[in-house]
Amino acid sequence: MKNTSYKIVLIGSGNVATQLGFALKKSKQNIVQVYSRNIKNAFSLAKLLKSDATNNVSKIISDADIYIIAIKDDEIASIAKKIKIENKIIVHTSGSVAIGVLKNMSKNYGVFYPLQTIAKNKKTNFSKIPICIEANNKSTFEILKQLASKISKHIYNIDSEQRKQIHLAAVFACNFTNQMYAIAEQILKQKKIPFTILYPLISETASKIKHNSPVLTQTGPAKRGDKKVMQEHLKLLSNKKDWAKLYSLISKQIAANKAQ
Amino acid sequence: MKNTSYKIVLIGSGNVATQLGFALKKSKQNIVQVYSRNIKNAFSLAKLLKSDATNNVSKIISDADIYIIAIKDDEIASIAKKIKIENKIIVHTSGSVAIGVLKNMSKNYGVFYPLQTIAKNKKTNFSKIPICIEANNKSTFEILKQLASKISKHIYNIDSEQRKQIHLAAVFACNFTNQMYAIAEQILKQKKIPFTILYPLISETASKIKHNSPVLTQTGPAKRGDKKVMQEHLKLLSNKKDWAKLYSLISKQIAANKAQ
């Protein structure tokens, strides 16, 4: 069982398709075909994975074991209508799309959601990444679990409702956090201070959550109720109304401990 | 010069005073006295640093080399009025208070601001922490630089205006980021999902800024303009109006790339 190699079709050629493709290939899975509506993208990923390529849904091969849809969330429903897989396993990799979107594609379907921010051009090490799995039946679940275990040690049984909640939490912990970094960088730029000066602070902030719940370790002027400092900060932001609005809103929530 | 040991008085017994005291003592500096208005706190830190303790400003010794004020930002001005140091060096450790607050205390004054989130009960490794230094004259600056070099390799010459800007950026990169983590944790809790599932995502988000500017690597529904997912997220937040407001505001800024 441990050495099973699955025949896999990748539907998509973006960030997740690319990095997941690399990880699966490295773990000796057999990526047989890459589909992308953009044939150039299909070919360039297929070349790296030594597989075939197509931009024609009717040419997607029918005898693979697992079909992985890794495309934009809002395009999954539309491609699902165009492809019939019969008894093979079909999954998507989205955090926010319910499992049911795939129900007319095959008797066996599921979700294979790697909980990480993934970029095409930055190698993803899947071994520590949580893989959230859901399936419409037990045998499919077991196969997806086995596939996941080839690339990660962290496999979670997560239903569609939980997955949506995880995805929402991830938006705060990743996208919104990244926006805080982006604003911080721009604030420093105004005085020609290098962003590197914040690296140790950013690392420590991200690391200390592993020891204590973030709500318990909050620091800074809002937490201390230091109104004078907050007023000065708002003055510094007077030419950036959107950031000032954000500053007031988040400070208010920190002060009220609204995360609790 | 390298082996100079300074006689230091610590004014304060909180997070920064404690961890800075430990680091200075470890680098063979001579902490001679700890002042805190709370005598218990003064004694307990003094015991750890093997120094004297007092809660009486008039008993602060007069023959130390460097006096470090590490107390709440809004209490610095008031303590500054009560202490006269004459020719010795006096500094504060605050990100947001201008150097001038110390000008009547001594001929030699400055700022010694470690740019990090520091907790009393979690050991701070200062070696990678930026120390932002400012002084009212060159000789004081050189001595502060030497003191800083005993605990860190990252010393910056930062004036009060730049320091305020850095502190504001730090509020976004640390306190506000931590608030995003706190909200994410609470969102998961609603469905009994462990916060640990987000650790790899949080680490990767904090780490990838070292390779690319955060504004260039943003991902997620707001960046993609995926309105359907954003509407579903807002629905999930319908019982948390403050978080929904935050969600809309930050998403709008990401979509508009307002950090640029």
Coordinates of C-alpha atoms in Angstrom, one line a residue:
Chain A
M1 CA 0.0 0.0 0.0
K2 CA 2.7 2.4 1.0
N3 CA 4.3 2.3 -2.4
T4 CA 1.1 2.8 -4.4
S5 CA 1.7 5.1 -7.3
Y6 CA -1.5 6.8 -8.6
K7 CA -2.1 8.0 -12.1
I8 CA -3.0 11.6 -11.7
V9 CA -4.5 14.3 -14.0
L10 CA -3.9 17.9 -12.9
I11 CA -6.6 20.3 -13.9
G12 CA -5.1 23.7 -13.6
S13 CA -1.6 25.2 -14.0
G14 CA -1.5 28.0 -11.4
N15 CA 0.2 28.3 -8.0
V16 CA -1.4 25.2 -6.3
A17 CA -1.4 23.0 -9.4
T18 CA 2.3 23.7 -10.0
Q19 CA 3.6 23.2 -6.4
L20 CA 1.3 20.2 -5.7
G21 CA 2.3 18.7 -9.0
F22 CA 6.0 19.0 -8.0
A23 CA 5.4 17.5 -4.6
L24 CA 3.4 14.6 -6.0
K25 CA 5.9 13.9 -8.7
K26 CA 8.7 14.0 -6.1
S27 CA 6.8 11.4 -4.1
K28 CA 6.7 9.1 -7.1
Q29 CA 3.2 9.7 -8.2
N30 CA 2.5 9.5 -11.9
I31 CA 1.2 12.8 -13.3
V32 CA -0.1 11.7 -16.6
Q33 CA -1.7 14.9 -17.9
V34 CA -2.0 18.6 -17.3
Y35 CA -5.1 20.4 -18.4
S36 CA -5.2 24.2 -18.7
R37 CA -7.5 26.4 -20.8
N38 CA -4.3 28.2 -21.7
I39 CA -2.3 25.7 -23.8
K40 CA 1.0 27.5 -23.2
N41 CA 0.6 27.1 -19.4
A42 CA -0.5 23.5 -19.8
F43 CA 2.6 22.7 -21.8
S44 CA 5.1 24.5 -19.6
L45 CA 3.8 22.7 -16.4
A46 CA 3.5 19.4 -18.3
K47 CA 7.1 19.7 -19.4
L48 CA 8.3 20.1 -15.8
L49 CA 6.2 17.1 -14.7
K50 CA 7.0 15.0 -17.8
S51 CA 3.4 14.6 -18.6
D52 CA 1.0 15.2 -21.5
A53 CA -0.8 18.5 -21.9
T54 CA -4.2 19.6 -23.3
N55 CA -6.4 22.7 -23.3
N56 CA -9.4 20.6 -24.5
V57 CA -11.7 19.2 -21.8
S58 CA -12.9 16.5 -24.1
K59 CA -9.3 15.2 -24.4
I60 CA -8.8 14.8 -20.7
I61 CA -7.9 11.1 -20.4
S62 CA -10.4 8.8 -18.8
D63 CA -8.2 6.1 -17.2
A64 CA -6.3 8.0 -14.5
D65 CA -6.9 7.2 -10.8
I66 CA -7.3 10.7 -9.4
Y67 CA -8.2 14.0 -11.0
I68 CA -7.2 17.1 -9.1
I69 CA -8.9 20.4 -9.9
A70 CA -6.7 23.2 -8.8
I71 CA -8.1 26.3 -10.4
K72 CA -9.8 29.5 -9.2
D73 CA -12.6 29.0 -6.8
D74 CA -15.2 30.6 -8.9
E75 CA -14.3 28.5 -12.0
I76 CA -14.7 25.1 -10.3
A77 CA -18.5 24.9 -10.8
S78 CA -18.2 25.7 -14.5
I79 CA -15.5 23.2 -15.3
A80 CA -17.3 20.6 -13.2
K81 CA -20.2 20.7 -15.6
K82 CA -17.9 20.0 -18.6
I83 CA -16.1 16.9 -17.3
K84 CA -17.4 13.4 -16.6
I85 CA -15.0 11.0 -14.8
E86 CA -17.4 8.1 -14.0
N87 CA -15.9 6.0 -11.3
K88 CA -12.5 7.6 -10.8
I89 CA -11.8 10.0 -8.0
I90 CA -12.1 13.7 -8.6
V91 CA -11.1 16.3 -6.0
H92 CA -10.7 20.1 -5.8
T93 CA -8.2 21.9 -3.7
S94 CA -10.2 24.9 -2.6
G95 CA -10.8 26.1 0.9
S96 CA -14.1 27.8 0.2
V97 CA -15.9 25.6 -2.2
A98 CA -18.2 22.9 -0.9
I99 CA -17.7 19.2 -1.8
G100 CA -21.1 19.1 -3.5
V101 CA -19.9 21.0 -6.6
L102 CA -18.3 17.8 -7.8
K103 CA -21.2 15.4 -7.3
N104 CA -22.3 15.1 -10.9
M105 CA -18.7 14.4 -12.1
S106 CA -18.1 11.0 -10.6
K107 CA -19.4 8.5 -8.0
N108 CA -16.3 9.2 -6.0
Y109 CA -15.4 12.8 -5.2
G110 CA -13.7 14.8 -2.5
V111 CA -11.6 17.7 -1.4
F112 CA -7.8 17.9 -1.0
Y113 CA -7.1 21.3 0.5
P114 CA -3.5 22.2 1.4
L115 CA -3.7 24.9 4.0
Q116 CA -0.9 27.2 2.9
T117 CA -0.1 30.3 0.9
I118 CA 1.4 28.9 -2.3
A119 CA 3.3 30.7 -5.1
K120 CA 4.1 29.2 -8.5
N121 CA 7.7 30.4 -8.3
K122 CA 8.6 29.6 -4.7
K123 CA 9.1 25.9 -3.8
T124 CA 6.5 24.7 -1.3
N125 CA 7.7 22.1 1.3
F126 CA 4.5 20.2 1.8
S127 CA 5.8 18.0 4.7
K128 CA 4.6 20.4 7.4
I129 CA 1.5 21.6 5.6
P130 CA -1.9 20.5 6.9
I131 CA -3.9 18.7 4.2
C132 CA -7.6 18.9 4.8
I133 CA -9.5 16.0 3.3
E134 CA -13.1 15.3 2.7
A135 CA -14.8 12.6 0.6
N136 CA -18.3 11.5 -0.3
N137 CA -17.5 7.9 0.7
K138 CA -15.1 5.9 2.9
S139 CA -13.0 4.3 0.2
T140 CA -12.4 7.6 -1.5
F141 CA -11.5 9.1 1.8
E142 CA -8.9 6.4 2.4
I143 CA -7.3 6.8 -1.0
L144 CA -7.1 10.6 -0.5
K145 CA -5.6 10.1 2.9
Q146 CA -3.0 7.7 1.4
L147 CA -2.2 10.2 -1.3
A148 CA -1.9 13.1 1.2
S149 CA 0.4 10.9 3.4
K150 CA 2.9 10.8 0.6
I151 CA 3.5 14.5 0.8
S152 CA 2.6 15.5 4.4
K153 CA 2.5 14.2 7.9
H154 CA -0.4 16.5 8.9
I155 CA -3.7 15.1 7.6
Y156 CA -7.1 16.4 8.8
N157 CA -10.6 15.1 8.3
I158 CA -12.4 18.3 7.7
D159 CA -16.0 18.7 6.3
S160 CA -17.1 21.5 4.0
E161 CA -18.5 23.7 6.7
Q162 CA -15.4 23.5 8.9
R163 CA -13.2 24.0 5.8
K164 CA -15.1 27.3 5.0
Q165 CA -14.4 28.4 8.6
I166 CA -10.7 27.5 8.3
H167 CA -10.5 29.4 5.0
L168 CA -12.0 32.5 6.7
A169 CA -9.6 32.2 9.6
A170 CA -6.7 31.8 7.0
V171 CA -7.8 35.0 5.3
F172 CA -7.2 36.8 8.6
A173 CA -4.0 35.0 9.6
C174 CA -2.5 35.2 6.1
N175 CA -4.0 37.8 3.7
F176 CA -4.9 40.4 6.3
T177 CA -1.7 39.9 8.2
N178 CA 0.2 40.3 4.9
Q179 CA -1.7 43.6 4.4
M180 CA -0.5 44.8 7.8
Y181 CA 3.1 44.0 6.7
A182 CA 2.4 45.9 3.4
I183 CA 1.2 49.0 5.3
A184 CA 4.1 48.8 7.7
E185 CA 6.6 48.7 4.8
Q186 CA 5.0 51.7 3.2
I187 CA 5.0 53.7 6.5
L188 CA 8.8 53.0 6.8
K189 CA 9.3 54.0 3.1
Q190 CA 8.0 57.5 3.9
K191 CA 11.0 58.1 6.0
K192 CA 13.4 56.0 3.9
I193 CA 13.8 53.3 6.6
P194 CA 14.5 49.8 5.3
F195 CA 11.7 47.2 5.9
T196 CA 14.4 44.8 7.1
I197 CA 14.4 46.6 10.4
L198 CA 11.0 44.9 11.1
Y199 CA 12.0 41.4 10.2
P200 CA 12.9 40.3 13.8
L201 CA 9.7 41.8 15.2
I202 CA 7.6 40.1 12.5
S203 CA 9.3 36.7 13.1
E204 CA 8.9 37.0 16.9
T205 CA 5.2 38.0 16.6
A206 CA 4.5 35.0 14.4
S207 CA 6.5 32.6 16.5
K208 CA 5.2 33.6 20.0
I209 CA 1.6 32.4 19.2
K210 CA 3.0 28.8 19.5
H211 CA 3.6 29.4 23.2
N212 CA 0.5 31.4 24.2
S213 CA -2.8 32.3 22.7
P214 CA -2.4 35.7 20.8
V215 CA -5.2 37.2 22.7
L216 CA -3.3 36.8 25.9
T217 CA 0.0 38.2 24.7
Q218 CA -1.1 41.4 23.0
T219 CA 1.1 44.5 23.6
G220 CA 1.3 48.0 22.3
P221 CA -0.5 51.4 22.8
A222 CA -4.0 50.1 22.2
K223 CA -3.6 47.3 24.7
R224 CA -2.1 49.7 27.3
G225 CA -4.8 52.3 26.6
D226 CA -2.1 54.9 25.8
K227 CA -4.3 57.5 24.2
K228 CA -1.5 60.0 23.7
V229 CA 0.6 57.7 21.5
M230 CA -2.5 56.6 19.6
Q231 CA -3.4 60.2 18.8
E232 CA 0.1 60.9 17.6
H233 CA -0.1 57.8 15.4
L234 CA -3.3 59.0 13.9
K235 CA -1.7 62.4 13.2
L236 CA 1.1 60.6 11.4
L237 CA -1.6 58.9 9.3
S238 CA -3.5 62.1 8.6
N239 CA -2.6 61.9 4.9
K240 CA -3.6 58.2 4.7
K241 CA -7.3 58.2 5.6
D242 CA -7.8 54.4 4.9
W243 CA -4.9 53.4 7.2
A244 CA -6.1 55.8 9.9
K245 CA -9.6 54.2 9.7
L246 CA -8.0 50.8 10.1
Y247 CA -5.8 52.0 12.9
S248 CA -8.8 53.2 14.9
L249 CA -10.9 50.2 14.2
I250 CA -8.3 47.6 15.2
S251 CA -7.1 49.6 18.2
K252 CA -10.7 49.8 19.4
Q253 CA -11.0 46.0 19.1
I254 CA -7.7 45.4 20.9
A255 CA -8.7 47.7 23.7
A256 CA -12.0 45.9 24.1
N257 CA -10.4 42.6 23.7
K258 CA -12.9 41.9 21.1
A259 CA -11.2 38.7 20.0
Q260 CA -12.4 37.0 23.1
Chain B
M1 CA 37.2 49.6 24.8
K2 CA 35.6 46.3 23.9
N3 CA 35.6 45.1 27.5
T4 CA 34.2 48.2 29.1
S5 CA 31.8 47.4 31.8
Y6 CA 29.3 50.2 32.6
K7 CA 27.6 50.9 35.9
I8 CA 24.0 50.9 35.0
V9 CA 20.8 52.0 36.9
L10 CA 17.6 50.5 35.6
I11 CA 14.5 52.6 36.1
G12 CA 11.6 50.3 35.7
S13 CA 10.8 46.6 36.3
G14 CA 8.5 45.7 33.5
N15 CA 8.9 43.7 30.3
V16 CA 11.7 45.8 28.7
A17 CA 13.5 46.5 32.0
T18 CA 13.6 42.9 32.9
Q19 CA 14.8 41.4 29.6
L20 CA 17.2 44.3 28.9
G21 CA 18.5 43.9 32.4
F22 CA 19.1 40.1 31.8
A23 CA 20.9 40.8 28.5
L24 CA 23.1 43.5 29.9
K25 CA 24.0 41.5 32.9
K26 CA 24.9 38.5 30.7
S27 CA 27.2 40.8 28.7
K28 CA 29.1 41.6 31.9
Q29 CA 27.6 45.0 32.5
N30 CA 27.2 46.0 36.1
I31 CA 23.6 46.7 37.0
V32 CA 24.0 48.5 40.3
Q33 CA 20.4 49.5 41.1
V34 CA 16.8 48.9 40.1
Y35 CA 14.2 51.6 40.7
S36 CA 10.5 50.8 40.6
R37 CA 7.7 52.7 42.2
N38 CA 6.5 49.3 43.4
I39 CA 9.1 48.1 45.8
K40 CA 8.2 44.4 45.4
N41 CA 8.9 44.6 41.7
A42 CA 12.1 46.5 42.3
F43 CA 13.3 43.9 44.7
S44 CA 12.4 40.9 42.7
L45 CA 14.2 42.2 39.5
A46 CA 17.1 43.4 41.6
K47 CA 17.5 40.0 43.1
L48 CA 17.7 38.4 39.7
L49 CA 20.3 41.0 38.6
K50 CA 22.2 41.0 41.9
S51 CA 21.7 44.7 42.3
D52 CA 20.2 47.1 44.9
A53 CA 16.6 48.1 44.8
T54 CA 14.6 51.3 45.6
N55 CA 11.2 52.8 45.2
N56 CA 12.4 56.2 46.2
V57 CA 13.6 58.5 43.4
S58 CA 15.7 60.5 45.8
K59 CA 17.7 57.3 46.6
I60 CA 18.6 56.6 43.0
I61 CA 22.4 56.6 43.2
S62 CA 24.3 59.4 41.5
D63 CA 27.6 57.7 40.4
A64 CA 26.4 55.2 37.8
D65 CA 27.5 55.6 34.1
I66 CA 24.2 55.0 32.4
Y67 CA 20.6 55.4 33.6
I68 CA 18.0 53.5 31.6
I69 CA 14.4 54.5 31.9
A70 CA 12.2 51.5 30.8
I71 CA 8.7 52.4 31.9
K72 CA 5.4 53.1 30.3
D73 CA 5.6 55.8 27.5
D74 CA 3.2 58.2 29.2
E75 CA 5.1 58.1 32.5
I76 CA 8.5 59.0 31.2
A77 CA 7.8 62.8 31.3
S78 CA 6.7 62.7 34.9
I79 CA 9.7 60.7 36.2
A80 CA 12.0 62.9 34.1
K81 CA 11.0 65.9 36.2
K82 CA 11.8 64.1 39.4
I83 CA 15.4 62.9 38.6
K84 CA 18.6 64.9 38.1
I85 CA 21.6 63.0 36.8
E86 CA 24.0 65.9 36.0
N87 CA 26.7 64.6 33.6
K88 CA 25.9 61.0 33.5
I89 CA 24.1 59.4 30.5
I90 CA 20.3 59.0 30.7
V91 CA 18.3 57.2 28.1
H92 CA 14.7 55.9 27.6
T93 CA 13.7 52.8 25.7
S94 CA 10.5 54.0 24.1
G95 CA 9.6 54.0 20.4
S96 CA 7.2 56.8 20.6
V97 CA 8.6 59.4 23.0
A98 CA 10.9 62.1 21.6
I99 CA 14.5 62.5 23.0
G100 CA 13.7 66.0 24.3
V101 CA 11.7 64.7 27.2
L102 CA 15.0 64.0 29.0
K103 CA 16.8 67.3 28.3
N104 CA 16.6 68.7 31.8
M105 CA 17.8 65.5 33.4
S106 CA 21.5 65.6 32.3
K107 CA 23.9 67.2 29.8
N108 CA 24.0 63.8 28.1
Y109 CA 20.9 62.0 27.1
G110 CA 19.6 59.7 24.4
V111 CA 17.3 56.9 23.4
F112 CA 18.0 53.2 23.4
Y113 CA 15.1 51.6 21.7
P114 CA 15.1 47.8 21.1
L115 CA 12.6 47.1 18.2
Q116 CA 11.0 43.9 19.5
T117 CA 7.9 42.7 21.3
I118 CA 9.2 41.8 24.7
A119 CA 7.6 39.9 27.5
K120 CA 8.8 39.7 31.1
N121 CA 8.5 35.9 31.3
K122 CA 9.9 34.9 27.9
K123 CA 13.6 35.2 27.4
T124 CA 14.5 37.7 24.7
N125 CA 17.5 37.0 22.5
F126 CA 18.8 40.5 21.8
S127 CA 21.5 39.5 19.3
K128 CA 19.3 39.8 16.3
I129 CA 17.2 42.7 17.6
P130 CA 17.6 46.1 16.0
I131 CA 18.7 48.7 18.6
C132 CA 17.7 52.2 17.5
I133 CA 20.0 54.8 19.1
E134 CA 19.8 58.6 19.3
A135 CA 21.8 60.9 21.5
N136 CA 22.1 64.7 22.0
N137 CA 25.8 64.7 21.4
K138 CA 28.5 62.6 19.7
S139 CA 30.2 61.2 22.8
T140 CA 27.0 60.0 24.2
F141 CA 26.0 58.4 20.9
E142 CA 29.4 56.5 20.8
I143 CA 28.9 55.2 24.4
L144 CA 25.3 54.1 23.6
K145 CA 26.5 52.4 20.4
Q146 CA 29.2 50.6 22.4
L147 CA 26.6 49.5 25.0
A148 CA 24.3 48.3 22.3
S149 CA 27.1 46.4 20.5
K150 CA 27.4 44.3 23.7
I151 CA 24.0 42.8 23.2
S152 CA 23.2 43.2 19.5
K153 CA 24.8 43.2 16.1
H154 CA 22.1 45.4 14.6
I155 CA 22.5 49.0 15.6
Y156 CA 20.7 51.8 13.9
N157 CA 21.2 55.6 14.1
I158 CA 17.5 56.8 14.2
D159 CA 16.3 60.2 15.1
S160 CA 13.1 60.9 17.1
E161 CA 11.0 61.5 14.0
Q162 CA 12.1 58.3 12.3
R163 CA 11.6 56.4 15.5
K164 CA 8.0 57.5 15.8
Q165 CA 7.5 56.3 12.2
I166 CA 9.1 53.0 13.0
H167 CA 7.0 52.6 16.1
L168 CA 3.8 53.2 14.1
A169 CA 5.0 50.6 11.5
A170 CA 5.6 48.2 14.4
V171 CA 2.1 48.6 15.6
F172 CA 0.8 47.4 12.2
A173 CA 3.4 44.6 11.9
C174 CA 3.2 43.4 15.4
N175 CA 0.1 44.5 17.4
F176 CA -2.3 44.5 14.5
T177 CA -0.9 41.3 13.0
N178 CA -1.4 39.7 16.4
Q179 CA -5.0 40.9 16.5
M180 CA -5.5 39.1 13.1
Y181 CA -4.1 36.0 14.7
A182 CA -6.4 36.4 17.7
I183 CA -9.5 36.7 15.5
A184 CA -8.4 33.7 13.4
E185 CA -8.1 31.6 16.6
Q186 CA -11.6 32.6 17.7
I187 CA -13.0 31.9 14.3
L188 CA -11.6 28.4 14.4
K189 CA -12.8 27.9 18.0
Q190 CA -16.4 28.4 16.9
K191 CA -16.1 25.1 15.0
K192 CA -13.7 23.4 17.5
I193 CA -10.8 23.4 15.1
P194 CA -7.3 23.7 16.8
F195 CA -5.4 26.9 16.2
T196 CA -2.3 24.7 15.5
I197 CA -3.7 24.0 12.0
L198 CA -2.8 27.6 11.1
Y199 CA 0.8 27.6 12.4
P200 CA 2.5 26.6 9.1
L201 CA 0.5 29.3 7.2
I202 CA 1.4 31.9 9.8
S203 CA 5.1 31.0 9.7
E204 CA 5.2 31.0 5.9
T205 CA 3.3 34.4 5.7
A206 CA 5.9 35.9 8.1
S207 CA 8.8 34.3 6.3
K208 CA 8.0 35.1 2.7
I209 CA 8.3 38.9 3.2
K210 CA 12.1 38.3 3.3
H211 CA 12.0 37.3 -0.3
N212 CA 9.5 39.7 -1.8
S213 CA 7.7 42.9 -0.7
P214 CA 4.4 41.9 0.9
V215 CA 2.5 44.1 -1.5
L216 CA 3.7 42.0 -4.4
T217 CA 2.9 38.6 -2.9
Q218 CA -0.7 39.2 -1.7
T219 CA -3.0 36.2 -2.3
G220 CA -6.6 35.4 -1.3
P221 CA -10.2 36.3 -2.3
A222 CA -9.8 40.1 -2.0
K223 CA -6.7 40.1 -4.2
R224 CA -8.4 37.8 -6.8
G225 CA -11.6 39.9 -6.6
D226 CA -13.6 36.8 -5.7
K227 CA -16.8 38.4 -4.6
K228 CA -18.7 35.2 -4.1
V229 CA -16.2 34.0 -1.5
M230 CA -16.1 37.4 0.2
Q231 CA -19.9 37.4 0.5
E232 CA -19.9 34.0 2.1
H233 CA -17.2 35.1 4.5
L234 CA -19.3 38.1 5.5
K235 CA -22.2 35.8 6.0
L236 CA -20.1 33.6 8.4
L237 CA -19.2 36.8 10.3
S238 CA -22.8 38.0 10.5
N239 CA -22.8 37.5 14.3
K240 CA -19.5 39.4 14.7
K241 CA -20.2 42.8 13.4
D242 CA -16.8 44.2 14.3
W243 CA -14.9 41.5 12.5
A244 CA -17.2 41.9 9.5
K245 CA -16.4 45.6 9.4
L246 CA -12.7 44.8 9.5
Y247 CA -13.1 42.2 6.9
S248 CA -14.7 44.6 4.5
L249 CA -12.3 47.4 5.2
I250 CA -9.1 45.4 4.7
S251 CA -10.4 43.5 1.7
K252 CA -11.2 46.9 0.1
Q253 CA -7.7 48.0 0.7
I254 CA -6.2 44.8 -0.6
A255 CA -8.3 45.0 -3.8
A256 CA -7.3 48.6 -4.4
N257 CA -3.7 47.8 -3.6
K258 CA -3.9 50.7 -1.2
A259 CA -0.6 49.8 0.4
Q260 CA 1.1 51.1 -2.7

